[in-house]
Amino acid sequence: MSGEAVAAASGGRGPRWDVLTFGEAMLSVRTGGPLAVGADARVAVAGAEANAAIGLARLGHAAAWAGRVGADEPGRLVLRALRGEGVDVTYATTDDEAPTGAMLRETRLGDVCRVHYWRAGSAASRQRPGHLSGALAAGARMLHLTGITAALGAGPREAVGAAARHARGHGWQVVLDVNHRARLWSAEEATAALRPLLRWVDVLIASDDELPLVAGSPAAALREGVREVVIKRAGEGAELHTGAAAPLRVPARRVPVRDTVGAGDAFCAGYLSGLLDGLAPAARLDRAVACGGFAVATEGDWEGLPHRDELPLLDAAPGSAVR
């Protein structure tokens, strides 16, 4: 659904987008072997929130990304890639004094890769609440946040809190994907920053090892006011806690694994899409694991994410030619 369609559906007075997100989108350099021996490289764009925004746009939702990039060629690449995938970057901002962040992915052993980051002092690390004022005023049905943004520094952390408060105060759904990165901050730092956010969060998404950073258990998160707790279990599927007698579980889709980077972002896009479409809990989880299946079956952080009409391809028999 386009931004215009979202507004038209509510008499022209509704929010501009289905989902607003922000965070660091980076230059991604991918090599087929060790960089030190001169492996061939391919350039792309990466970043958890950008990946999720692309996934949502491909599924037909109006998605906006309001992150911050440098006034440099990687920044131009980020904005061009997002625009090309149908993500609204009207309220993305540019920093004239700091560079766009970067990451290197080296393939080392089959489908095992090693990831290096250059994020300290990046444009995204200098994002402040004021940079989001235009995007927040434009309005959305849902705000998607990740713990990665809060880990980038004091300014981004303040921006995450301000956005969460604004969204909750204006009736948006607030989704937090913990998405812990140990190279960016410690578990103790993550807990101190993310646990206070729960008062504004409707949907909490985490893996089993990430959940203790924000709540001791799904029940503890629900007592804090979170409406849904979604547990990502990679190849084992996913689990949803809503306070019902027993959690809802769905298995992962069985696909050949080529690249696991970005699978969690794809899962989030699928789950948020199900929420926006008003799907029942089991159908939301199924769409989430389906999107995760597409992600791991193809190379790249977001390149293999499905369009809505491609979701049934996972049900095709191996080796099928869909004509």
GROMACS .gro file of C-alpha atoms in nm:
model
  323
    1MET     CA    1   0.000   0.000   0.000
    2SER     CA    2   0.142   0.338  -0.097
    3GLY     CA    3   0.162   0.636   0.139
    4GLU     CA    4  -0.120   0.800  -0.056
    5ALA     CA    5  -0.333   0.489  -0.017
    6VAL     CA    6  -0.273   0.486   0.358
    7ALA     CA    7  -0.396   0.844   0.384
    8ALA     CA    8  -0.689   0.785   0.150
    9ALA     CA    9  -0.804   0.489   0.355
   10SER     CA   10  -0.868   0.723   0.647
   11GLY     CA   11  -1.021   1.011   0.454
   12GLY     CA   12  -0.687   1.179   0.380
   13ARG     CA   13  -0.623   1.250   0.747
   14GLY     CA   14  -0.441   0.932   0.839
   15PRO     CA   15  -0.072   0.862   0.888
   16ARG     CA   16   0.163   0.898   0.594
   17TRP     CA   17   0.313   0.549   0.625
   18ASP     CA   18   0.240   0.204   0.755
   19VAL     CA   19   0.583   0.182   0.921
   20LEU     CA   20   0.849   0.436   1.015
   21THR     CA   21   1.198   0.322   1.111
   22PHE     CA   22   1.545   0.472   1.142
   23GLY     CA   23   1.895   0.358   1.227
   24GLU     CA   24   2.230   0.302   1.059
   25ALA     CA   25   2.240   0.193   0.697
   26MET     CA   26   2.595   0.126   0.580
   27LEU     CA   27   2.816   0.058   0.285
   28SER     CA   28   2.858  -0.321   0.275
   29VAL     CA   29   3.167  -0.472   0.112
   30ARG     CA   30   3.133  -0.846   0.058
   31THR     CA   31   3.425  -1.071  -0.034
   32GLY     CA   32   3.429  -1.433  -0.146
   33GLY     CA   33   3.734  -1.503   0.070
   34PRO     CA   34   3.982  -1.330   0.303
   35LEU     CA   35   4.033  -0.964   0.223
   36ALA     CA   36   4.403  -0.990   0.316
   37VAL     CA   37   4.476  -1.209   0.012
   38GLY     CA   38   4.290  -0.982  -0.228
   39ALA     CA   39   3.957  -1.161  -0.262
   40ASP     CA   40   3.715  -1.012  -0.512
   41ALA     CA   41   3.462  -0.776  -0.353
   42ARG     CA   42   3.106  -0.667  -0.421
   43VAL     CA   43   2.951  -0.347  -0.288
   44ALA     CA   44   2.597  -0.328  -0.147
   45VAL     CA   45   2.395  -0.165   0.131
   46ALA     CA   46   2.321  -0.313   0.475
   47GLY     CA   47   2.161  -0.221   0.807
   48ALA     CA   48   1.895  -0.387   1.020
   49GLU     CA   49   1.627  -0.117   0.994
   50ALA     CA   50   1.691  -0.059   0.623
   51ASN     CA   51   1.663  -0.435   0.562
   52ALA     CA   52   1.330  -0.446   0.744
   53ALA     CA   53   1.202  -0.142   0.556
   54ILE     CA   54   1.287  -0.303   0.221
   55GLY     CA   55   1.117  -0.624   0.331
   56LEU     CA   56   0.801  -0.435   0.424
   57ALA     CA   57   0.801  -0.237   0.098
   58ARG     CA   58   0.833  -0.557  -0.104
   59LEU     CA   59   0.534  -0.698   0.083
   60GLY     CA   60   0.329  -0.399  -0.029
   61HIS     CA   61   0.345  -0.169   0.274
   62ALA     CA   62   0.428   0.201   0.284
   63ALA     CA   63   0.762   0.209   0.467
   64ALA     CA   64   0.983   0.505   0.553
   65TRP     CA   65   1.344   0.520   0.674
   66ALA     CA   66   1.458   0.837   0.852
   67GLY     CA   67   1.819   0.754   0.934
   68ARG     CA   68   2.127   0.969   0.890
   69VAL     CA   69   2.406   0.926   0.633
   70GLY     CA   70   2.720   1.115   0.541
   71ALA     CA   71   2.744   1.359   0.252
   72ASP     CA   72   2.951   1.106   0.059
   73GLU     CA   73   2.924   0.840  -0.209
   74PRO     CA   74   2.825   0.559   0.033
   75GLY     CA   75   2.548   0.785   0.163
   76ARG     CA   76   2.423   0.844  -0.189
   77LEU     CA   77   2.431   0.469  -0.250
   78VAL     CA   78   2.223   0.404   0.064
   79LEU     CA   79   1.954   0.655  -0.033
   80ARG     CA   80   1.945   0.539  -0.394
   81ALA     CA   81   1.911   0.172  -0.293
   82LEU     CA   82   1.628   0.244  -0.049
   83ARG     CA   83   1.442   0.466  -0.297
   84GLY     CA   84   1.485   0.199  -0.563
   85GLU     CA   85   1.316  -0.055  -0.335
   86GLY     CA   86   1.020   0.174  -0.272
   87VAL     CA   87   1.122   0.296   0.075
   88ASP     CA   88   1.041   0.662   0.144
   89VAL     CA   89   1.359   0.850   0.243
   90THR     CA   90   1.206   1.199   0.242
   91TYR     CA   91   1.306   1.255   0.605
   92ALA     CA   92   1.649   1.091   0.595
   93THR     CA   93   1.914   1.345   0.695
   94THR     CA   94   2.270   1.407   0.578
   95ASP     CA   95   2.571   1.494   0.794
   96ASP     CA   96   2.834   1.713   0.627
   97GLU     CA   97   3.098   1.635   0.890
   98ALA     CA   98   3.076   1.259   0.947
   99PRO     CA   99   3.096   0.961   0.711
  100THR     CA  100   2.847   0.692   0.632
  101GLY     CA  101   2.929   0.376   0.828
  102ALA     CA  102   3.072   0.066   0.662
  103MET     CA  103   3.097  -0.307   0.713
  104LEU     CA  104   3.303  -0.587   0.562
  105ARG     CA  105   3.173  -0.942   0.520
  106GLU     CA  106   3.438  -1.203   0.447
  107THR     CA  107   3.333  -1.553   0.345
  108ARG     CA  108   3.566  -1.788   0.532
  109LEU     CA  109   3.431  -2.145   0.548
  110GLY     CA  110   3.145  -2.239   0.317
  111ASP     CA  111   2.846  -2.046   0.452
  112VAL     CA  112   3.041  -1.910   0.753
  113CYS     CA  113   3.130  -1.541   0.725
  114ARG     CA  114   3.317  -1.292   0.939
  115VAL     CA  115   3.178  -0.938   0.980
  116HIS     CA  116   3.378  -0.625   1.062
  117TYR     CA  117   3.227  -0.281   1.129
  118TRP     CA  118   3.344   0.079   1.094
  119ARG     CA  119   3.074   0.268   1.284
  120ALA     CA  120   3.251   0.485   1.543
  121GLY     CA  121   3.196   0.852   1.461
  122SER     CA  122   2.965   0.775   1.171
  123ALA     CA  123   2.682   1.002   1.060
  124ALA     CA  124   2.430   0.762   1.216
  125SER     CA  125   2.609   0.782   1.552
  126ARG     CA  126   2.537   1.158   1.546
  127GLN     CA  127   2.160   1.125   1.501
  128ARG     CA  128   1.960   1.328   1.752
  129PRO     CA  129   1.588   1.347   1.840
  130GLY     CA  130   1.550   1.670   1.643
  131HIS     CA  131   1.650   1.494   1.322
  132LEU     CA  132   1.328   1.290   1.348
  133SER     CA  133   1.083   1.574   1.406
  134GLY     CA  134   0.957   1.589   1.047
  135ALA     CA  135   0.915   1.213   1.015
  136LEU     CA  136   0.734   1.182   1.346
  137ALA     CA  137   0.502   1.469   1.258
  138ALA     CA  138   0.414   1.302   0.925
  139GLY     CA  139   0.281   0.999   1.115
  140ALA     CA  140   0.275   0.622   1.080
  141ARG     CA  141   0.073   0.328   1.198
  142MET     CA  142   0.380   0.158   1.342
  143LEU     CA  143   0.729   0.248   1.468
  144HIS     CA  144   1.001  -0.013   1.425
  145LEU     CA  145   1.305   0.018   1.655
  146THR     CA  146   1.612  -0.197   1.716
  147GLY     CA  147   1.864  -0.217   1.993
  148ILE     CA  148   2.139  -0.155   1.739
  149THR     CA  149   2.044   0.211   1.703
  150ALA     CA  150   2.046   0.264   2.079
  151ALA     CA  151   2.395   0.109   2.090
  152LEU     CA  152   2.545   0.367   1.854
  153GLY     CA  153   2.578   0.640   2.119
  154ALA     CA  154   2.398   0.881   2.347
  155GLY     CA  155   2.234   1.078   2.066
  156PRO     CA  156   2.083   0.779   1.885
  157ARG     CA  157   1.975   0.637   2.223
  158GLU     CA  158   1.789   0.959   2.301
  159ALA     CA  159   1.633   0.951   1.955
  160VAL     CA  160   1.505   0.597   2.013
  161GLY     CA  161   1.346   0.697   2.345
  162ALA     CA  162   1.192   1.014   2.205
  163ALA     CA  163   1.050   0.830   1.905
  164ALA     CA  164   0.903   0.556   2.126
  165ARG     CA  165   0.736   0.810   2.354
  166HIS     CA  166   0.596   1.006   2.060
  167ALA     CA  167   0.464   0.695   1.889
  168ARG     CA  168   0.294   0.560   2.200
  169GLY     CA  169   0.147   0.903   2.274
  170HIS     CA  170  -0.002   0.923   1.924
  171GLY     CA  171  -0.151   0.574   1.915
  172TRP     CA  172   0.106   0.400   1.694
  173GLN     CA  173   0.213   0.041   1.754
  174VAL     CA  174   0.571   0.031   1.881
  175VAL     CA  175   0.790  -0.267   1.793
  176LEU     CA  176   1.133  -0.328   1.947
  177ASP     CA  177   1.370  -0.586   1.803
  178VAL     CA  178   1.644  -0.631   2.066
  179ASN     CA  179   1.900  -0.730   1.800
  180HIS     CA  180   2.194  -0.728   2.042
  181ARG     CA  181   2.542  -0.663   1.898
  182ALA     CA  182   2.810  -0.751   2.153
  183ARG     CA  183   3.074  -0.562   1.953
  184LEU     CA  184   2.879  -0.239   1.999
  185TRP     CA  185   2.806  -0.253   2.372
  186SER     CA  186   2.799  -0.480   2.673
  187ALA     CA  187   2.500  -0.674   2.800
  188GLU     CA  188   2.485  -0.444   3.102
  189GLU     CA  189   2.477  -0.133   2.883
  190ALA     CA  190   2.206  -0.285   2.666
  191THR     CA  191   1.992  -0.367   2.968
  192ALA     CA  192   2.027  -0.017   3.112
  193ALA     CA  193   1.919   0.141   2.783
  194LEU     CA  194   1.653  -0.100   2.655
  195ARG     CA  195   1.466  -0.217   2.964
  196PRO     CA  196   1.317   0.131   3.032
  197LEU     CA  197   1.174   0.131   2.679
  198LEU     CA  198   0.934  -0.153   2.758
  199ARG     CA  199   0.676   0.088   2.902
  200TRP     CA  200   0.620   0.216   2.545
  201VAL     CA  201   0.662  -0.112   2.355
  202ASP     CA  202   0.368  -0.312   2.217
  203VAL     CA  203   0.562  -0.591   2.045
  204LEU     CA  204   0.898  -0.718   2.168
  205ILE     CA  205   1.106  -0.937   1.935
  206ALA     CA  206   1.413  -1.120   2.065
  207SER     CA  207   1.607  -1.444   2.051
  208ASP     CA  208   1.630  -1.664   2.360
  209ASP     CA  209   1.969  -1.519   2.455
  210GLU     CA  210   1.855  -1.159   2.396
  211LEU     CA  211   1.537  -1.170   2.602
  212PRO     CA  212   1.715  -1.159   2.942
  213LEU     CA  213   1.866  -0.825   2.843
  214VAL     CA  214   1.524  -0.656   2.864
  215ALA     CA  215   1.312  -0.893   3.074
  216GLY     CA  216   1.371  -1.207   3.274
  217SER     CA  217   1.104  -1.396   3.083
  218PRO     CA  218   0.817  -1.341   2.837
  219ALA     CA  219   0.582  -1.318   3.135
  220ALA     CA  220   0.794  -1.043   3.287
  221ALA     CA  221   0.782  -0.844   2.964
  222LEU     CA  222   0.404  -0.884   2.948
  223ARG     CA  223   0.376  -0.754   3.304
  224GLU     CA  224   0.564  -0.442   3.191
  225GLY     CA  225   0.284  -0.371   2.944
  226VAL     CA  226   0.422  -0.538   2.632
  227ARG     CA  227   0.133  -0.693   2.439
  228GLU     CA  228   0.322  -0.958   2.242
  229VAL     CA  229   0.661  -1.123   2.293
  230VAL     CA  230   0.801  -1.295   1.984
  231ILE     CA  231   1.094  -1.531   2.029
  232LYS     CA  232   1.312  -1.597   1.723
  233ARG     CA  233   1.468  -1.943   1.722
  234ALA     CA  234   1.641  -1.943   1.381
  235GLY     CA  235   1.626  -2.297   1.238
  236GLU     CA  236   1.388  -2.407   1.512
  237GLY     CA  237   1.114  -2.162   1.417
  238ALA     CA  238   0.950  -1.904   1.641
  239GLU     CA  239   0.727  -1.864   1.946
  240LEU     CA  240   0.464  -1.607   2.040
  241HIS     CA  241   0.364  -1.517   2.397
  242THR     CA  242   0.052  -1.309   2.456
  243GLY     CA  243  -0.043  -1.410   2.807
  244ALA     CA  244  -0.257  -1.700   2.687
  245ALA     CA  245  -0.236  -2.036   2.862
  246ALA     CA  246   0.042  -2.160   2.634
  247PRO     CA  247   0.273  -1.995   2.381
  248LEU     CA  248   0.209  -2.042   2.010
  249ARG     CA  249   0.490  -2.214   1.819
  250VAL     CA  250   0.559  -2.255   1.448
  251PRO     CA  251   0.848  -2.444   1.284
  252ALA     CA  252   1.101  -2.285   1.053
  253ARG     CA  253   1.067  -2.336   0.678
  254ARG     CA  254   1.313  -2.593   0.548
  255VAL     CA  255   1.529  -2.435   0.281
  256PRO     CA  256   1.891  -2.471   0.168
  257VAL     CA  257   2.094  -2.226   0.378
  258ARG     CA  258   2.325  -1.996   0.181
  259ASP     CA  259   2.355  -1.683   0.397
  260THR     CA  260   2.211  -1.623   0.744
  261VAL     CA  261   2.297  -1.251   0.773
  262GLY     CA  262   1.979  -1.044   0.762
  263ALA     CA  263   1.746  -1.335   0.843
  264GLY     CA  264   1.629  -1.173   1.167
  265ASP     CA  265   1.543  -0.851   0.986
  266ALA     CA  266   1.347  -1.049   0.727
  267PHE     CA  267   1.162  -1.225   1.010
  268CYS     CA  268   1.072  -0.887   1.161
  269ALA     CA  269   0.946  -0.758   0.826
  270GLY     CA  270   0.724  -1.061   0.788
  271TYR     CA  271   0.583  -1.034   1.138
  272LEU     CA  272   0.515  -0.662   1.110
  273SER     CA  273   0.350  -0.722   0.773
  274GLY     CA  274   0.119  -0.976   0.935
  275LEU     CA  275   0.030  -0.727   1.209
  276LEU     CA  276  -0.046  -0.456   0.954
  277ASP     CA  277  -0.263  -0.697   0.755
  278GLY     CA  278  -0.454  -0.802   1.066
  279LEU     CA  279  -0.355  -1.167   1.036
  280ALA     CA  280  -0.423  -1.416   1.313
  281PRO     CA  281  -0.124  -1.495   1.540
  282ALA     CA  282  -0.034  -1.823   1.368
  283ALA     CA  283  -0.049  -1.662   1.025
  284ARG     CA  284   0.172  -1.374   1.143
  285LEU     CA  285   0.436  -1.614   1.269
  286ASP     CA  286   0.414  -1.819   0.950
  287ARG     CA  287   0.474  -1.510   0.734
  288ALA     CA  288   0.769  -1.418   0.957
  289VAL     CA  289   0.939  -1.756   0.924
  290ALA     CA  290   0.861  -1.760   0.552
  291CYS     CA  291   1.043  -1.430   0.504
  292GLY     CA  292   1.330  -1.563   0.713
  293GLY     CA  293   1.341  -1.868   0.486
  294PHE     CA  294   1.373  -1.652   0.177
  295ALA     CA  295   1.654  -1.457   0.343
  296VAL     CA  296   1.872  -1.755   0.436
  297ALA     CA  297   1.817  -1.927   0.101
  298THR     CA  298   1.974  -1.638  -0.092
  299GLU     CA  299   2.294  -1.436  -0.060
  300GLY     CA  300   2.284  -1.080   0.068
  301ASP     CA  301   2.127  -0.897   0.361
  302TRP     CA  302   1.801  -0.811   0.178
  303GLU     CA  303   1.834  -0.901  -0.190
  304GLY     CA  304   1.639  -1.226  -0.157
  305LEU     CA  305   1.346  -1.085   0.042
  306PRO     CA  306   1.013  -1.181  -0.115
  307HIS     CA  307   0.751  -0.970  -0.282
  308ARG     CA  308   0.400  -1.054  -0.167
  309ASP     CA  309   0.319  -1.262  -0.473
  310GLU     CA  310   0.634  -1.469  -0.420
  311LEU     CA  311   0.547  -1.598  -0.073
  312PRO     CA  312   0.383  -1.918  -0.211
  313LEU     CA  313   0.714  -2.017  -0.377
  314LEU     CA  314   0.825  -2.176  -0.050
  315ASP     CA  315   0.551  -2.434  -0.097
  316ALA     CA  316   0.684  -2.541  -0.438
  317ALA     CA  317   0.858  -2.877  -0.461
  318PRO     CA  318   1.239  -2.867  -0.478
  319GLY     CA  319   1.359  -2.827  -0.834
  320SER     CA  320   1.026  -2.691  -0.955
  321ALA     CA  321   1.004  -2.452  -1.249
  322VAL     CA  322   0.719  -2.210  -1.181
  323ARG     CA  323   0.576  -2.124  -1.522
   0.00000   0.00000   0.00000
